PDB file of C-alpha atoms in Angstrom:
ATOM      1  CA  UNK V 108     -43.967  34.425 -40.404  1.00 50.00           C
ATOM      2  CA  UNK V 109     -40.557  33.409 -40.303  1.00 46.00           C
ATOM      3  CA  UNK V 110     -39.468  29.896 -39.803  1.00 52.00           C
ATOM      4  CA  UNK V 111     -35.847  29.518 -37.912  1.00 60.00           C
ATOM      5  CA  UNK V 112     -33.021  27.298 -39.709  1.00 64.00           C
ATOM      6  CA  UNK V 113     -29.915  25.151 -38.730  1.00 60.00           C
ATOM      7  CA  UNK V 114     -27.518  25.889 -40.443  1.00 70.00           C
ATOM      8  CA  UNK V 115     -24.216  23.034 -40.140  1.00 69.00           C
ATOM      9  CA  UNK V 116     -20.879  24.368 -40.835  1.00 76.00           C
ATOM     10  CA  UNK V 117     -18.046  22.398 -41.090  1.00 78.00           C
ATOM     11  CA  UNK V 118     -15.415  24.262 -38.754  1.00 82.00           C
ATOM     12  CA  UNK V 119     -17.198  25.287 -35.867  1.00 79.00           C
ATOM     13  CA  UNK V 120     -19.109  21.761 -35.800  1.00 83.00           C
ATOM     14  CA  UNK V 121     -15.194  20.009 -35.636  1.00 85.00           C
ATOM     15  CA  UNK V 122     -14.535  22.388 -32.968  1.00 84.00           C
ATOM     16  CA  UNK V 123     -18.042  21.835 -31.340  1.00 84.00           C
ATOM     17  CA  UNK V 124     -17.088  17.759 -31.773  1.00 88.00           C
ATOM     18  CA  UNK V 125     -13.395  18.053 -30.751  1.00 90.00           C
ATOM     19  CA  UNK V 126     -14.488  20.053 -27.316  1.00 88.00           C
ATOM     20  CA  UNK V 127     -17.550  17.731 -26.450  1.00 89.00           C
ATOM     21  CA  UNK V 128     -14.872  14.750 -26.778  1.00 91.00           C
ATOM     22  CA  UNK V 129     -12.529  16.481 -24.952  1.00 92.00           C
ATOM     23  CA  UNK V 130     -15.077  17.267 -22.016  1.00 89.00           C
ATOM     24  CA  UNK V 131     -16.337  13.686 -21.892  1.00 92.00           C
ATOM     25  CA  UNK V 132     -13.488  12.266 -21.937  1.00 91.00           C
ATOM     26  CA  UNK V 133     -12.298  14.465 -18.687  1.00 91.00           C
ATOM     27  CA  UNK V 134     -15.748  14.033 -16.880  1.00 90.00           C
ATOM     28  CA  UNK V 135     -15.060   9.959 -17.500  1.00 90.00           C
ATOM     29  CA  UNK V 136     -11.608  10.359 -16.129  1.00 92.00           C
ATOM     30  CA  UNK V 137     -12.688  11.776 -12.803  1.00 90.00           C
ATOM     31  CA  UNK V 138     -15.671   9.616 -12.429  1.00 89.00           C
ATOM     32  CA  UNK V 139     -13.290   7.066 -12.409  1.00 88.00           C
ATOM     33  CA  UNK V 140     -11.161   8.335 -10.538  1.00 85.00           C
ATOM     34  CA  UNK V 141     -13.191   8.985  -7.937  1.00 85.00           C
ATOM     35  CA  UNK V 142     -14.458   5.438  -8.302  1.00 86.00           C
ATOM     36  CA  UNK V 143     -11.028   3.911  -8.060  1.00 83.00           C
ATOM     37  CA  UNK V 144     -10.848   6.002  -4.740  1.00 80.00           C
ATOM     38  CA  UNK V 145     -13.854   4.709  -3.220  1.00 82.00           C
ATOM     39  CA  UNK V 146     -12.767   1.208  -3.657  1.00 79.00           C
ATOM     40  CA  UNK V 147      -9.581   1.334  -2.301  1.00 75.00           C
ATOM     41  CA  UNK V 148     -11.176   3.466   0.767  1.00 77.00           C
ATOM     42  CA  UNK V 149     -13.466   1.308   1.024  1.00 79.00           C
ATOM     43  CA  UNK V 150     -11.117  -1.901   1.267  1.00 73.00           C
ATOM     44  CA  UNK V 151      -9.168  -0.070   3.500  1.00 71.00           C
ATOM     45  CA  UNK V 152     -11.706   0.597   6.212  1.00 73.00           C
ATOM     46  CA  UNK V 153     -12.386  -3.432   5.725  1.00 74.00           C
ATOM     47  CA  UNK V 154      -8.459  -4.319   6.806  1.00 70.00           C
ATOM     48  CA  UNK V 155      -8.769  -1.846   9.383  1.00 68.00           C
ATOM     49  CA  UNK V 156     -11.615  -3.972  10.970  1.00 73.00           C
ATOM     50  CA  UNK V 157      -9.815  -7.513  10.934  1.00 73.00           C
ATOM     51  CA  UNK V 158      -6.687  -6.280  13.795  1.00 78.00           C
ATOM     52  CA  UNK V 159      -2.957  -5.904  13.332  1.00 87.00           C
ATOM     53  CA  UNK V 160      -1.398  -8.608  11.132  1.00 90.00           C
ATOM     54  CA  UNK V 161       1.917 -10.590  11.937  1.00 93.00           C
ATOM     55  CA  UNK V 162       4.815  -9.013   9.870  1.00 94.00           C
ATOM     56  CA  UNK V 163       7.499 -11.192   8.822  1.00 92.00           C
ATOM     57  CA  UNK V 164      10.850 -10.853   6.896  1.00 90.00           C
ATOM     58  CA  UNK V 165       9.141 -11.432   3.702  1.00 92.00           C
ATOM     59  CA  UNK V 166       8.728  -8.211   1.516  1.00 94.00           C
ATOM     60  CA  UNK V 167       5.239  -6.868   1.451  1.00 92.00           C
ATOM     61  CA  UNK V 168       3.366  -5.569  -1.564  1.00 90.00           C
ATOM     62  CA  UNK V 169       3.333  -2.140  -0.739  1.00 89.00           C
ATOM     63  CA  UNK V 170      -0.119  -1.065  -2.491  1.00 84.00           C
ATOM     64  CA  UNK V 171      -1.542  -3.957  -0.867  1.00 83.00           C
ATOM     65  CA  UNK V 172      -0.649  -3.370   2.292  1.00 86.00           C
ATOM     66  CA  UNK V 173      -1.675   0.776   2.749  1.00 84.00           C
ATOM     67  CA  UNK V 174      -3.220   1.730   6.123  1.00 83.00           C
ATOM     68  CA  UNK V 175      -3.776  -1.767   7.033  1.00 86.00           C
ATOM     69  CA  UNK V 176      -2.585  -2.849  10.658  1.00 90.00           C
ATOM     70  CA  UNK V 177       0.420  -5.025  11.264  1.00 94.00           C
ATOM     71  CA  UNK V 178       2.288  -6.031  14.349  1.00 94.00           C
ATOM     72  CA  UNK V 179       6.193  -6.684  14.039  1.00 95.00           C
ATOM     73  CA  UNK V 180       9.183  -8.122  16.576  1.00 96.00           C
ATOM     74  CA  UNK V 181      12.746  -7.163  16.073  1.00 95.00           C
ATOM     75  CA  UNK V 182      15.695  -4.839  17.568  1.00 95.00           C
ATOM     76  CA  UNK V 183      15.634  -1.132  16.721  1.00 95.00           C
ATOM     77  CA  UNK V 184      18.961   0.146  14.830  1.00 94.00           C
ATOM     78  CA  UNK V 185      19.569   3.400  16.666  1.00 92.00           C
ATOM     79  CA  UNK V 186      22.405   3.899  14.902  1.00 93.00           C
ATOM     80  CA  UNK V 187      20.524   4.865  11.149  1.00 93.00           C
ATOM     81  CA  UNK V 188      17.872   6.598  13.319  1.00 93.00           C
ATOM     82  CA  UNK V 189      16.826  10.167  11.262  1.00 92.00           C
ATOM     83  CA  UNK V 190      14.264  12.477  12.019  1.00 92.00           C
ATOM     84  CA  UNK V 191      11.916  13.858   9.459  1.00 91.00           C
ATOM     85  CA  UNK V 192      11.804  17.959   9.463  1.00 89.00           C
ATOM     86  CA  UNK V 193       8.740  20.117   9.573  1.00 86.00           C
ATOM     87  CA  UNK V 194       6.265  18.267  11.895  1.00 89.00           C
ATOM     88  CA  UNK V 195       4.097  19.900  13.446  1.00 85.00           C
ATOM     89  CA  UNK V 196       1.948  19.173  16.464  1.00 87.00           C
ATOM     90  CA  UNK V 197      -0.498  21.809  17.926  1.00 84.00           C
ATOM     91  CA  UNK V 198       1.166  24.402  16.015  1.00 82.00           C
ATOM     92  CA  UNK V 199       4.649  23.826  17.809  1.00 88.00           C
ATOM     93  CA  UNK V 200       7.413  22.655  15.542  1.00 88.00           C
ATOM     94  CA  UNK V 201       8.963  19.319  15.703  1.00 90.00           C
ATOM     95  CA  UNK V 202      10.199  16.446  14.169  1.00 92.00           C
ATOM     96  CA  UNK V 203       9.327  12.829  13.361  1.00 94.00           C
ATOM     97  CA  UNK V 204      11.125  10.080  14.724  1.00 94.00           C
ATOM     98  CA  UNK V 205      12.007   7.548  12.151  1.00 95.00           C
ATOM     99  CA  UNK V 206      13.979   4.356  13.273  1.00 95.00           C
ATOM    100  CA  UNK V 207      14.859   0.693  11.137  1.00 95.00           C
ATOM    101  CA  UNK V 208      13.737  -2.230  12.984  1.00 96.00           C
ATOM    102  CA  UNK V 209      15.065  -5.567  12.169  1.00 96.00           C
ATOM    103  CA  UNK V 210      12.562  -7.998  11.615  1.00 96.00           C
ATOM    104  CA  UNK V 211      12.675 -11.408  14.120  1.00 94.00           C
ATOM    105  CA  UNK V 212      13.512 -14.149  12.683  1.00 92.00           C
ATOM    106  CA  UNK V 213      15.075 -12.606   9.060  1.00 94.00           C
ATOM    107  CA  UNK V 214      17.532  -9.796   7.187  1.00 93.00           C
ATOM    108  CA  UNK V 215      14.520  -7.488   6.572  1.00 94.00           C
ATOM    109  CA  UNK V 216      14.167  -4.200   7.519  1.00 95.00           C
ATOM    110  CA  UNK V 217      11.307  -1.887   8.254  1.00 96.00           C
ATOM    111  CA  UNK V 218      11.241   1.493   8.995  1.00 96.00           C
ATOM    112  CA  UNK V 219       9.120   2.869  12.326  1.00 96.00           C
ATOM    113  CA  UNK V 220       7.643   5.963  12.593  1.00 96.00           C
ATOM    114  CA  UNK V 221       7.668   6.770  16.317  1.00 95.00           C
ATOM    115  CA  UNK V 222       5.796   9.636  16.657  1.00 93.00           C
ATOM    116  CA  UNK V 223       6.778  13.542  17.140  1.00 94.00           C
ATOM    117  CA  UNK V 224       8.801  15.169  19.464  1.00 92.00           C
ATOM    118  CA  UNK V 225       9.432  19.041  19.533  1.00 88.00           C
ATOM    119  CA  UNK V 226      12.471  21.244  19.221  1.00 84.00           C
ATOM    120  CA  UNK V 227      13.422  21.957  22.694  1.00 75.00           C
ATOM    121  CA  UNK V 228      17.008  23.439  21.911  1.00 75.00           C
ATOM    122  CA  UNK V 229      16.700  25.359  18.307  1.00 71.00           C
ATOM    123  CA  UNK V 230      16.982  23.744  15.094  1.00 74.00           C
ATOM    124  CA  UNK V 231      20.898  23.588  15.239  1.00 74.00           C
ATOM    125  CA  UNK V 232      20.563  20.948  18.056  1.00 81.00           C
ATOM    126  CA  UNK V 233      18.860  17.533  17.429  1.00 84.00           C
ATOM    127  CA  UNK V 234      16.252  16.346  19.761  1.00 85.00           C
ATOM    128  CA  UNK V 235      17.968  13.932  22.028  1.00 85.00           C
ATOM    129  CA  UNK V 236      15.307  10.619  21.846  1.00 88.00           C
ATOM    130  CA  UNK V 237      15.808   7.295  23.619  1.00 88.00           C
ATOM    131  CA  UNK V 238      15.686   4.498  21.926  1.00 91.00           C
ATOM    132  CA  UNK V 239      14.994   0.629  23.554  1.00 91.00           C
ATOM    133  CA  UNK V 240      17.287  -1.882  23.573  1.00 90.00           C
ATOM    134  CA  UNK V 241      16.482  -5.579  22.780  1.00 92.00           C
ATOM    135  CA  UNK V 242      14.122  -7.176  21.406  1.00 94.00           C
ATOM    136  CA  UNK V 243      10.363  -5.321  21.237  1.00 94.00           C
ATOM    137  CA  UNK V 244       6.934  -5.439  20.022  1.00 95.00           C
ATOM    138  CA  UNK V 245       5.258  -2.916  17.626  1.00 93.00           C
ATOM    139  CA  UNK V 246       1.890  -2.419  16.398  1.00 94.00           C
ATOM    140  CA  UNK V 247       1.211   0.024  13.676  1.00 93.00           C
ATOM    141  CA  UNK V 248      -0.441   1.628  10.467  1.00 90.00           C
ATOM    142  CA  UNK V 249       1.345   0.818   7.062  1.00 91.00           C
ATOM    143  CA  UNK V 250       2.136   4.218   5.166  1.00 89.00           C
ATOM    144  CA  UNK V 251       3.870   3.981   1.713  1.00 89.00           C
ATOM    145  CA  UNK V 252       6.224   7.214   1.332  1.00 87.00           C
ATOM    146  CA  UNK V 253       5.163   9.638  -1.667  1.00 77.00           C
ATOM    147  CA  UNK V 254       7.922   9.978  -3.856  1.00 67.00           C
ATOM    148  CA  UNK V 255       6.445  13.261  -5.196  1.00 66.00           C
ATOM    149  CA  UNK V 256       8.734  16.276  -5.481  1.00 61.00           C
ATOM    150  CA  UNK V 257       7.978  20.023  -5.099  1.00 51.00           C
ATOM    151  CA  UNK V 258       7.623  21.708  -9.086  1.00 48.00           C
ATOM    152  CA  UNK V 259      11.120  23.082 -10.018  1.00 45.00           C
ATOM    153  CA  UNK V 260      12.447  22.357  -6.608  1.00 46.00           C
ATOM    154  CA  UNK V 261      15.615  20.206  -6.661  1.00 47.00           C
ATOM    155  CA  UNK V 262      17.274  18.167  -4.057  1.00 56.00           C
ATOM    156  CA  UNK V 263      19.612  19.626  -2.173  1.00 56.00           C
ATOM    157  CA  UNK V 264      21.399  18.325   0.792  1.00 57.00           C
ATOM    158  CA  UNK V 265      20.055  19.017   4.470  1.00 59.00           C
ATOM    159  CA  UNK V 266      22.093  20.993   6.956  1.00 61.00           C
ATOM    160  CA  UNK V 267      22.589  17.856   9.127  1.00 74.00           C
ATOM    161  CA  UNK V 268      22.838  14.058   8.349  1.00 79.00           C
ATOM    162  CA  UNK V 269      20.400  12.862  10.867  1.00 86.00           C
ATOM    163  CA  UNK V 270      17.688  15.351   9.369  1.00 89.00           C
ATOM    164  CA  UNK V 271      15.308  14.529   6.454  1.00 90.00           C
ATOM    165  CA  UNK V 272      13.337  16.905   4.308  1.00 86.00           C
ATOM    166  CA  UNK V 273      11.593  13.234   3.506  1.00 88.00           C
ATOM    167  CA  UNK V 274      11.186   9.077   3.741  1.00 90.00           C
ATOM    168  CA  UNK V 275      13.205   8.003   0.656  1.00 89.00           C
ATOM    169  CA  UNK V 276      13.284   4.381   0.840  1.00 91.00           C
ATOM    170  CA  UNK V 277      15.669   3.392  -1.868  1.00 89.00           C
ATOM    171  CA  UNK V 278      18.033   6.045   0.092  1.00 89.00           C
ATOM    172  CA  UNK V 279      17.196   4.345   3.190  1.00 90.00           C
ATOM    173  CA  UNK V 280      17.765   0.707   1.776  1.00 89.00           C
ATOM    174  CA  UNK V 281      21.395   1.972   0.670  1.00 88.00           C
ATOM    175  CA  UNK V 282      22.708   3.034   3.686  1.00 87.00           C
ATOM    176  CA  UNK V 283      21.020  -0.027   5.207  1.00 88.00           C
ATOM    177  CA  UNK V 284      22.389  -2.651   2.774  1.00 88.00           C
ATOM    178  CA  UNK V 285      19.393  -5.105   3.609  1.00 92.00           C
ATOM    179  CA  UNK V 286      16.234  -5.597   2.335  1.00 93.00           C
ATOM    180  CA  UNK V 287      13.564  -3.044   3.398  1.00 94.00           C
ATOM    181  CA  UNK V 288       9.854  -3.682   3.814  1.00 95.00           C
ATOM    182  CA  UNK V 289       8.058  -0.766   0.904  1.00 95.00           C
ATOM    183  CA  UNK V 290       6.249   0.923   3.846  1.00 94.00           C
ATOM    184  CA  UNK V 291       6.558   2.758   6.930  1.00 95.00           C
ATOM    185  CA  UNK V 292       4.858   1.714  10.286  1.00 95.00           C
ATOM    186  CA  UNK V 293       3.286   5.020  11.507  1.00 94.00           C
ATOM    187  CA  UNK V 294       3.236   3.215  15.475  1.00 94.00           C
ATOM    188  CA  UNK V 295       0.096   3.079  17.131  1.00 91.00           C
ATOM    189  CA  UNK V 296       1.436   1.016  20.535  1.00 90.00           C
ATOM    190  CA  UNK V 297       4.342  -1.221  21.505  1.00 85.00           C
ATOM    191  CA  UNK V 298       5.492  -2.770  24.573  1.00 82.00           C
ATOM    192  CA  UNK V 299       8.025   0.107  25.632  1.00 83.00           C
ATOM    193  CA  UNK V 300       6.282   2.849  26.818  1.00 81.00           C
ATOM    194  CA  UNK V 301       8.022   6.547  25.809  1.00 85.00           C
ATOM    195  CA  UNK V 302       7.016   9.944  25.629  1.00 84.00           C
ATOM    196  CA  UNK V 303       6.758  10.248  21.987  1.00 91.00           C
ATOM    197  CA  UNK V 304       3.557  11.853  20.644  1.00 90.00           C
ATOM    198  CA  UNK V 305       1.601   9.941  18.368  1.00 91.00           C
ATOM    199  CA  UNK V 306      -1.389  11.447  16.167  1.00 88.00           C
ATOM    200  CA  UNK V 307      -1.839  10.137  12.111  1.00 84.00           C
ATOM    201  CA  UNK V 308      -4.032  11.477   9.954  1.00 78.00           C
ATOM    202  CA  UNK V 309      -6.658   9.831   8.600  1.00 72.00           C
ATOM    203  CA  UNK V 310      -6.537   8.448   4.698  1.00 68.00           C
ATOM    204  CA  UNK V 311      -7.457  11.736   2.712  1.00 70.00           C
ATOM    205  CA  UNK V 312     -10.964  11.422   1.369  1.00 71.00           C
ATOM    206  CA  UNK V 313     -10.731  13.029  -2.171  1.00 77.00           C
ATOM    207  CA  UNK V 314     -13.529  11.133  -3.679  1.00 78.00           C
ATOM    208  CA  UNK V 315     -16.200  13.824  -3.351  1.00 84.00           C
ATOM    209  CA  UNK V 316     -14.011  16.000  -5.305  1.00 86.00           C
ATOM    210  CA  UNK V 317     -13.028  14.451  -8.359  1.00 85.00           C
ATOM    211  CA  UNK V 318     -17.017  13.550  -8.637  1.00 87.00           C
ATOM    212  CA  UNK V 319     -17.549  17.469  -8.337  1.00 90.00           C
ATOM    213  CA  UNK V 320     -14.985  18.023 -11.402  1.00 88.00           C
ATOM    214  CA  UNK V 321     -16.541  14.888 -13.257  1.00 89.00           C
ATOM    215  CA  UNK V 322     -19.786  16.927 -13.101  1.00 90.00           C
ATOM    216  CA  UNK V 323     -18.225  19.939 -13.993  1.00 92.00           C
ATOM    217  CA  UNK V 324     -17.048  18.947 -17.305  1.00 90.00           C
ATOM    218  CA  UNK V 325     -20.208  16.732 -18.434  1.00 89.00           C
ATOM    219  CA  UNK V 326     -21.805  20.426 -17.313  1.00 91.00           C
ATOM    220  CA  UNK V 327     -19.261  21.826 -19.478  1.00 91.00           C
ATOM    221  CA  UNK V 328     -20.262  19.404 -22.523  1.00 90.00           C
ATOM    222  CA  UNK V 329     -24.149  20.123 -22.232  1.00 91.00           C
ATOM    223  CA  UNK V 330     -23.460  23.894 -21.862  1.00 90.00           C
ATOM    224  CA  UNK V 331     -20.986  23.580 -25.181  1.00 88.00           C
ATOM    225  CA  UNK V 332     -23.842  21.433 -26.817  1.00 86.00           C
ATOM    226  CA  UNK V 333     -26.492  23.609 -26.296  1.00 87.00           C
ATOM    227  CA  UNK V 334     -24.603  26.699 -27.181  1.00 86.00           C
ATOM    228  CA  UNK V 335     -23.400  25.105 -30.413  1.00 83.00           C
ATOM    229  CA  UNK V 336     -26.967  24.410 -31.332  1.00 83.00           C
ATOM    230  CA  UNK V 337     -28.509  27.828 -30.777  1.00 81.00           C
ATOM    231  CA  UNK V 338     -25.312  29.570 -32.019  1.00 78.00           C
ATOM    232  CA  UNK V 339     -26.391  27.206 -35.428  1.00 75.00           C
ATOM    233  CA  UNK V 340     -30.084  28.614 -35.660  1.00 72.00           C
ATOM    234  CA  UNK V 341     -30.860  31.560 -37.614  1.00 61.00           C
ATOM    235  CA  UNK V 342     -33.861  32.993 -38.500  1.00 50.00           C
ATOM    236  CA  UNK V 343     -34.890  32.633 -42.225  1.00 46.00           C
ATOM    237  CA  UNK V 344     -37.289  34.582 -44.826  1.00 47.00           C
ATOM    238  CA  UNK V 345     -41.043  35.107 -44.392  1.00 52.00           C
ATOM    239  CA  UNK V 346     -43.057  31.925 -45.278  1.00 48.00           C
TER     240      UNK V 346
END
């Protein structure tokens, strides 16, 4: 008969060790990722449920204050109104109305999203949006800008003033020369009825996937594991 031995060398058993480190540590990452994510969703959907809260002039923490409700009263600035390009709404292009409010009662800005409007005259005409005048009452859903660029794509400046490839806050707070609240109210209602359409996305649920790539590389670890160990085994001499 012959009896089967493991035999341990030193090179491929670092390797094995290095790549079953590796693979943990990448399966813990995710895991905890994904954990992280299902906190934060979950604390969301809890401010959702207590109702739009009172914004004032004082500056918000902005990580704090993600997709939870608020309710503000100030004076829109039409005159720093942009419009975000590439919006689409039921496949029809468009743009997003973006317009500073000033806050009642303070210096503070914040920036509203108004909703979409379409292209009605080609892209070398701006839509032509009303804006009201005096004093007004928004609700809305706090949404803090990415500041994520495209890979290897730099800035360059857009054909027209008005028109934004982005939000860029800091930009924003520059031209404004006032303090700026770190989100943007995406509005849900007001007090001044217009014809602007309104439709946000829900927060992206990406928990279920970084739990799927936290399982792949613990799968990854056992597979490397168990190859490792038959690779090792070799059959000896008759007993």
């Amino acid at each position: 008969m012959f009896q089967n031995r493991l035999r341990i060398r030193l090179i491929p058993t670092l390797a094995m060790l290095l790549g079953l480190v590796m693979f943990i540590y990448l399966g813990l990452w995710q895991a905890g990722k994904g954990e992280r994510l299902a906190q934060e969703l979950a604390q969301r959907a809890q401010r959702s449920q207590l109702g739009p809260t009172p914004m004032s002039g004082q500056l918000l923490d902005a990580q704090t204050a993600q997709d939870a409700a608020f309710t503000v009263m100030g004076t829109y600035e039409a005159q720093h109104q942009i419009f975000l390009d590439n919006r689409q709404e039921n496949d029809q292009p468009g743009v997003h109305v973006i317009t500073p409010l000033k806050i009642e009662g303070s210096d503070t800005r914040v920036l509203v999203n108004r909703g979409w409007v379409g292209w009605t005259q080609g892209r070398s005409v701006l839509p032509v949006v009303a804006t009201p005048e005096g004093r007004v009452q928004i609700t809305g859903i706090a949404n803090v800008p990415s500041t994520k660029k495209f890979f290897l794509m730099p800035d360059r400046p857009e054909a027209q003033a008005k028109l934004w490839s982005r939000v860029d806050l800091q930009r924003f707070q520059q031209q404004l020369g006032h303090p700026l609240q770190p989100v943007v109210l995406q509005q849900t209602g007001g007090d001044t009825p217009d014809t602007l359409v309104r439709r946000w996305a829900p927060p992206e649920d990406r928990v279920g996937m970084h739990r799927g790539y936290a399982f792949q590389w613990f799968g990854m670890a056992v597979a490397l594991l168990l190859f490792f160990f038959f690779a090792s085994v070799r059959k000896g001499v008759p007993s």
